[in-house]
Each structure stands twice: as structure tokens, then as C-alpha cells.
Amino acid sequence: MKRLFITLVLLLAAVTASHARRFQVGVRVGVNAIDYSLPIVSFADGYLVGGNTKVGFETALMARLNITRHLHLQTEFEFCRSGYQLRYVSPAFERIVKLHANRVEIPLMLGVNIGPVRLFAGTLFRIAHSEKSSAPRLAEVRFNNSDVGIMGGIGINIRKFFVEARISGYPKSSVSNTIISNDVGQRVRVGRNIRYSLSTGFFF
């Protein structure tokens, strides 16, 4: 049902734009950093706790429908790779475990242009994701967040080019992950899992 809704929105935007001649397509690339707050998770042989912030990247194809001069509707097909770091501590040793999460998301946002400044906010739909750990025996994370998140940001338009900063995440009530160590898993409520992004791009 969710994918059908997304497809219908994209088709409606494309058909409407073809008649209004207000349709733009473009690309966006950028970097991101995750604010991930994991409490201490204890196991029989040791415990896991959150580590330092890692930098990731993201890229997207964009489609924008200019409803008026100052108001537009925008959707994207985005690939995002985000980095995480955990610290595994046991009586015998301590090790940093690096993780990354690959996500395919479709943001849908409403934007307002105020001169060269653009303000925008909306929702995002996660349609695919995968995780990988540098030490899967010691630490893995299954991100059980909702598939629907929220996002918003601000951008500066420079003709067809732009620079923007955005923040995205999931409702706090749904931010819970499964933390696995030595084949033992625990469902843990995470304080924060927020992505901050800085990107640039252009419209054709």
C-alpha cells in the first residue's frame, strides 16, 4: 500500500507538470553525520555503548513541481549511506566496531521560496535498507525504526544550483533497535537516531 501511494504521487506530479510546464528534475549529492544515542547494553561477556560520530554520504534524483512562484512540491529517489560506531568492552579487551547502514528513501516535501532562501519540510519513506558491521560477532544493529520518518531543512538557491542543510529522523516513540552480540539480541529503545545532511546540487 505504501509503495502504491508513492507511485501514484510521482505519476500525478509528472502528469500535472507536463501540462503546467513547471516541472524540474535534478540531482543532489552530499555528506551526512548521525547523532546516535545508544545506552549501555550489557551481555554475558561484556557490554556495548555508542561511539564517535562517523561521516557518510548520500545522493538523490529530484523532481520538483512549482505550484506557484513561491511554493513547490518536491520528491526524491535517494540513496544514503550512514556511518555508526560502537564500543565493545569486556574484561579481556576493548574494541571499536564500525557499522554502516545503506538506505533507499523517498522524501516528499513542501517547500517555500523566500527570495534565494528555500524552507522545506515533509516526510520520507524508507523502501529498502541493509546494515553491515566490521565485527559482526561482537556487534550488529538491526534498525527497527518505522519506515516513515520526518525531515526538514533550509537551502540557498543560486540560479539552477543550490546548497542546503537538512535534518531527518523518525518519531521518538518508534526509535528502537535490536542490538546483537555473540548471537544474543536485545531490543533497545534508542534516545536519538538523527541524520544531519549538507548537500549541493542543481536542476537541469
mmCIF file of C-alpha atoms in Angstrom:
data_model
loop_
_atom_site.group_PDB
_atom_site.id
_atom_site.type_symbol
_atom_site.label_atom_id
_atom_site.label_comp_id
_atom_site.label_asym_id
_atom_site.label_seq_id
_atom_site.Cartn_x
_atom_site.Cartn_y
_atom_site.Cartn_z
ATOM 1 C CA MET A 1 0.000 0.000 0.000
ATOM 2 C CA LYS A 2 2.820 2.405 0.852
ATOM 3 C CA ARG A 3 4.619 1.768 -2.452
ATOM 4 C CA LEU A 4 1.381 2.191 -4.381
ATOM 5 C CA PHE A 5 0.811 5.548 -2.702
ATOM 6 C CA ILE A 6 4.321 6.708 -3.571
ATOM 7 C CA THR A 7 3.938 5.616 -7.191
ATOM 8 C CA LEU A 8 0.621 7.450 -7.523
ATOM 9 C CA VAL A 9 2.115 10.644 -6.085
ATOM 10 C CA LEU A 10 5.015 10.527 -8.531
ATOM 11 C CA LEU A 11 2.744 9.863 -11.506
ATOM 12 C CA LEU A 12 0.368 12.648 -10.500
ATOM 13 C CA ALA A 13 3.230 15.113 -10.174
ATOM 14 C CA ALA A 14 4.640 14.131 -13.572
ATOM 15 C CA VAL A 15 1.295 14.356 -15.386
ATOM 16 C CA THR A 16 0.394 17.677 -13.795
ATOM 17 C CA ALA A 17 3.817 19.097 -14.573
ATOM 18 C CA SER A 18 3.683 18.048 -18.214
ATOM 19 C CA HIS A 19 0.646 20.308 -18.680
ATOM 20 C CA ALA A 20 1.786 23.170 -16.490
ATOM 21 C CA ARG A 21 5.388 23.202 -17.772
ATOM 22 C CA ARG A 22 6.546 23.790 -14.241
ATOM 23 C CA PHE A 23 8.342 20.518 -13.803
ATOM 24 C CA GLN A 24 12.066 20.335 -12.998
ATOM 25 C CA VAL A 25 14.428 17.424 -12.496
ATOM 26 C CA GLY A 26 17.859 17.497 -10.901
ATOM 27 C CA VAL A 27 20.490 15.739 -8.854
ATOM 28 C CA ARG A 28 21.848 16.191 -5.347
ATOM 29 C CA VAL A 29 24.975 14.896 -3.577
ATOM 30 C CA GLY A 30 26.176 15.457 -0.039
ATOM 31 C CA VAL A 31 27.567 14.197 3.230
ATOM 32 C CA ASN A 32 25.825 13.265 6.452
ATOM 33 C CA ALA A 33 26.534 12.603 10.102
ATOM 34 C CA ILE A 34 24.432 10.629 12.580
ATOM 35 C CA ASP A 35 23.581 11.643 16.126
ATOM 36 C CA TYR A 36 23.081 8.163 17.596
ATOM 37 C CA SER A 37 22.441 7.864 21.313
ATOM 38 C CA LEU A 38 22.744 4.239 22.444
ATOM 39 C CA PRO A 39 22.598 3.432 26.158
ATOM 40 C CA ILE A 40 24.866 0.785 27.663
ATOM 41 C CA VAL A 41 23.698 -2.650 26.532
ATOM 42 C CA SER A 42 25.044 -5.431 28.761
ATOM 43 C CA PHE A 43 25.712 -9.019 27.692
ATOM 44 C CA ALA A 44 27.224 -12.013 29.493
ATOM 45 C CA ASP A 45 30.748 -11.381 28.153
ATOM 46 C CA GLY A 46 30.791 -7.578 28.058
ATOM 47 C CA TYR A 47 28.785 -4.543 27.054
ATOM 48 C CA LEU A 48 28.217 -2.237 24.086
ATOM 49 C CA VAL A 49 27.933 1.534 24.130
ATOM 50 C CA GLY A 50 27.771 4.245 21.474
ATOM 51 C CA GLY A 51 30.984 5.630 19.977
ATOM 52 C CA ASN A 52 32.082 8.668 17.963
ATOM 53 C CA THR A 53 30.168 10.139 15.035
ATOM 54 C CA LYS A 54 31.087 8.874 11.562
ATOM 55 C CA VAL A 55 30.614 10.660 8.235
ATOM 56 C CA GLY A 56 28.530 9.142 5.445
ATOM 57 C CA PHE A 57 27.284 10.244 2.047
ATOM 58 C CA GLU A 58 24.042 10.493 0.102
ATOM 59 C CA THR A 59 22.882 11.129 -3.441
ATOM 60 C CA ALA A 60 19.459 11.652 -4.956
ATOM 61 C CA LEU A 61 17.490 12.211 -8.131
ATOM 62 C CA MET A 62 14.975 15.032 -7.629
ATOM 63 C CA ALA A 63 11.665 16.009 -9.214
ATOM 64 C CA ARG A 64 10.066 19.347 -8.400
ATOM 65 C CA LEU A 65 6.641 20.721 -9.275
ATOM 66 C CA ASN A 66 6.480 24.520 -8.958
ATOM 67 C CA ILE A 67 2.917 25.160 -7.817
ATOM 68 C CA THR A 68 3.382 28.929 -7.645
ATOM 69 C CA ARG A 69 6.370 31.247 -7.773
ATOM 70 C CA HIS A 70 6.985 30.743 -4.058
ATOM 71 C CA LEU A 71 5.569 27.274 -3.395
ATOM 72 C CA HIS A 72 6.672 23.886 -4.706
ATOM 73 C CA LEU A 73 6.260 20.171 -4.138
ATOM 74 C CA GLN A 74 9.408 18.026 -4.356
ATOM 75 C CA THR A 75 10.115 14.329 -4.237
ATOM 76 C CA GLU A 76 13.398 12.417 -4.469
ATOM 77 C CA PHE A 77 14.757 8.954 -5.006
ATOM 78 C CA GLU A 78 17.632 8.906 -2.516
ATOM 79 C CA PHE A 79 20.426 6.512 -1.661
ATOM 80 C CA CYS A 80 22.026 7.173 1.716
ATOM 81 C CA ARG A 81 24.973 5.513 3.424
ATOM 82 C CA SER A 82 25.318 6.447 7.095
ATOM 83 C CA GLY A 83 28.159 5.531 9.443
ATOM 84 C CA TYR A 84 27.839 4.398 13.060
ATOM 85 C CA GLN A 85 30.401 3.439 15.685
ATOM 86 C CA LEU A 86 30.017 1.288 18.806
ATOM 87 C CA ARG A 87 32.468 0.395 21.549
ATOM 88 C CA TYR A 88 32.590 -3.182 22.807
ATOM 89 C CA VAL A 89 34.088 -3.552 26.297
ATOM 90 C CA SER A 90 34.845 -6.820 28.101
ATOM 91 C CA PRO A 91 37.194 -7.750 30.982
ATOM 92 C CA ALA A 92 39.671 -9.128 28.440
ATOM 93 C CA PHE A 93 39.722 -6.408 25.739
ATOM 94 C CA GLU A 94 38.056 -3.372 24.243
ATOM 95 C CA ARG A 95 37.308 -2.821 20.552
ATOM 96 C CA ILE A 96 35.761 -0.176 18.305
ATOM 97 C CA VAL A 97 33.155 -1.616 15.932
ATOM 98 C CA LYS A 98 32.257 0.357 12.803
ATOM 99 C CA LEU A 99 28.878 -0.069 11.178
ATOM 100 C CA HIS A 100 27.222 1.406 8.143
ATOM 101 C CA ALA A 101 23.601 1.416 7.060
ATOM 102 C CA ASN A 102 22.530 1.669 3.427
ATOM 103 C CA ARG A 103 19.046 3.070 2.886
ATOM 104 C CA VAL A 104 16.903 3.833 -0.132
ATOM 105 C CA GLU A 105 14.382 6.514 0.741
ATOM 106 C CA ILE A 106 11.756 8.613 -1.000
ATOM 107 C CA PRO A 107 11.353 12.031 0.642
ATOM 108 C CA LEU A 108 8.215 14.029 -0.151
ATOM 109 C CA MET A 109 8.356 17.659 0.893
ATOM 110 C CA LEU A 110 6.644 21.016 0.539
ATOM 111 C CA GLY A 111 8.948 23.992 0.024
ATOM 112 C CA VAL A 112 8.628 27.763 0.243
ATOM 113 C CA ASN A 113 10.936 30.190 -1.591
ATOM 114 C CA ILE A 114 11.660 33.494 0.117
ATOM 115 C CA GLY A 115 13.988 35.255 -2.282
ATOM 116 C CA PRO A 116 17.050 32.995 -2.671
ATOM 117 C CA VAL A 117 16.211 31.129 0.556
ATOM 118 C CA ARG A 118 14.198 27.916 0.488
ATOM 119 C CA LEU A 119 12.500 26.406 3.540
ATOM 120 C CA PHE A 120 11.131 22.885 3.288
ATOM 121 C CA ALA A 121 9.665 20.095 5.391
ATOM 122 C CA GLY A 122 7.905 16.810 4.845
ATOM 123 C CA THR A 123 8.081 13.086 5.272
ATOM 124 C CA LEU A 124 10.269 10.270 3.977
ATOM 125 C CA PHE A 125 9.520 6.667 3.119
ATOM 126 C CA ARG A 126 12.228 4.042 3.599
ATOM 127 C CA ILE A 127 11.757 1.377 0.921
ATOM 128 C CA ALA A 128 14.981 -0.637 1.378
ATOM 129 C CA HIS A 129 17.817 -0.862 3.886
ATOM 130 C CA SER A 130 20.745 -3.035 4.903
ATOM 131 C CA GLU A 131 23.378 -2.955 7.652
ATOM 132 C CA LYS A 132 26.984 -4.147 7.815
ATOM 133 C CA SER A 133 29.367 -4.467 10.776
ATOM 134 C CA SER A 134 33.174 -4.557 10.845
ATOM 135 C CA ALA A 135 32.941 -7.169 13.642
ATOM 136 C CA PRO A 136 29.553 -8.903 13.309
ATOM 137 C CA ARG A 137 30.391 -11.407 16.036
ATOM 138 C CA LEU A 138 30.823 -8.634 18.591
ATOM 139 C CA ALA A 139 28.203 -6.140 17.454
ATOM 140 C CA GLU A 140 25.388 -5.854 14.948
ATOM 141 C CA VAL A 141 22.476 -3.442 14.850
ATOM 142 C CA ARG A 142 19.106 -4.019 13.270
ATOM 143 C CA PHE A 143 17.446 -0.670 12.822
ATOM 144 C CA ASN A 144 13.806 -1.406 13.599
ATOM 145 C CA ASN A 145 12.672 2.190 13.199
ATOM 146 C CA SER A 146 9.428 2.965 11.439
ATOM 147 C CA ASP A 147 9.578 3.020 7.634
ATOM 148 C CA VAL A 148 8.102 6.530 7.704
ATOM 149 C CA GLY A 149 10.169 9.438 9.029
ATOM 150 C CA ILE A 150 10.099 13.222 9.094
ATOM 151 C CA MET A 151 12.534 15.760 7.694
ATOM 152 C CA GLY A 152 13.087 19.460 7.117
ATOM 153 C CA GLY A 153 15.747 21.966 6.205
ATOM 154 C CA ILE A 154 16.885 25.208 4.628
ATOM 155 C CA GLY A 155 18.624 25.921 1.332
ATOM 156 C CA ILE A 156 20.153 28.743 -0.697
ATOM 157 C CA ASN A 157 19.314 28.962 -4.409
ATOM 158 C CA ILE A 158 21.960 30.219 -6.839
ATOM 159 C CA ARG A 159 20.230 30.138 -10.242
ATOM 160 C CA LYS A 160 19.928 26.434 -11.096
ATOM 161 C CA PHE A 161 22.316 25.441 -8.298
ATOM 162 C CA PHE A 162 21.646 25.203 -4.588
ATOM 163 C CA VAL A 163 23.259 24.399 -1.252
ATOM 164 C CA GLU A 164 21.134 23.034 1.570
ATOM 165 C CA ALA A 165 21.195 21.627 5.076
ATOM 166 C CA ARG A 166 18.588 19.183 6.300
ATOM 167 C CA ILE A 167 17.729 17.073 9.313
ATOM 168 C CA SER A 168 15.799 13.809 9.220
ATOM 169 C CA GLY A 169 14.777 11.106 11.635
ATOM 170 C CA TYR A 170 11.954 9.004 12.968
ATOM 171 C CA PRO A 171 9.339 9.709 15.645
ATOM 172 C CA LYS A 172 10.918 9.115 19.042
ATOM 173 C CA SER A 173 8.283 6.583 20.046
ATOM 174 C CA SER A 174 9.388 4.272 17.216
ATOM 175 C CA VAL A 175 13.180 4.527 17.572
ATOM 176 C CA SER A 176 14.129 1.101 18.862
ATOM 177 C CA ASN A 177 16.917 -1.161 17.595
ATOM 178 C CA THR A 178 17.901 -4.775 18.068
ATOM 179 C CA ILE A 179 21.492 -4.971 19.351
ATOM 180 C CA ILE A 180 23.202 -8.332 18.777
ATOM 181 C CA SER A 181 26.438 -9.639 20.308
ATOM 182 C CA ASN A 182 27.670 -13.239 20.204
ATOM 183 C CA ASP A 183 24.321 -14.359 18.734
ATOM 184 C CA VAL A 184 22.341 -12.801 21.602
ATOM 185 C CA GLY A 185 19.931 -10.000 20.718
ATOM 186 C CA GLN A 186 18.292 -7.317 22.814
ATOM 187 C CA ARG A 187 15.613 -4.853 21.763
ATOM 188 C CA VAL A 188 16.750 -1.421 22.976
ATOM 189 C CA ARG A 189 14.999 1.945 22.981
ATOM 190 C CA VAL A 190 17.406 4.451 21.406
ATOM 191 C CA GLY A 191 17.493 8.037 22.637
ATOM 192 C CA ARG A 192 18.282 9.564 19.226
ATOM 193 C CA ASN A 193 18.960 8.425 15.683
ATOM 194 C CA ILE A 194 19.008 11.706 13.775
ATOM 195 C CA ARG A 195 20.731 12.367 10.460
ATOM 196 C CA TYR A 196 22.224 15.769 9.643
ATOM 197 C CA SER A 197 22.993 16.363 5.977
ATOM 198 C CA LEU A 198 24.809 19.021 3.966
ATOM 199 C CA SER A 199 24.465 18.791 0.197
ATOM 200 C CA THR A 200 24.620 20.612 -3.098
ATOM 201 C CA GLY A 201 23.010 20.042 -6.453
ATOM 202 C CA PHE A 202 21.379 21.566 -9.496
ATOM 203 C CA PHE A 203 18.299 21.370 -11.687
ATOM 204 C CA PHE A 204 18.593 20.774 -15.399
#
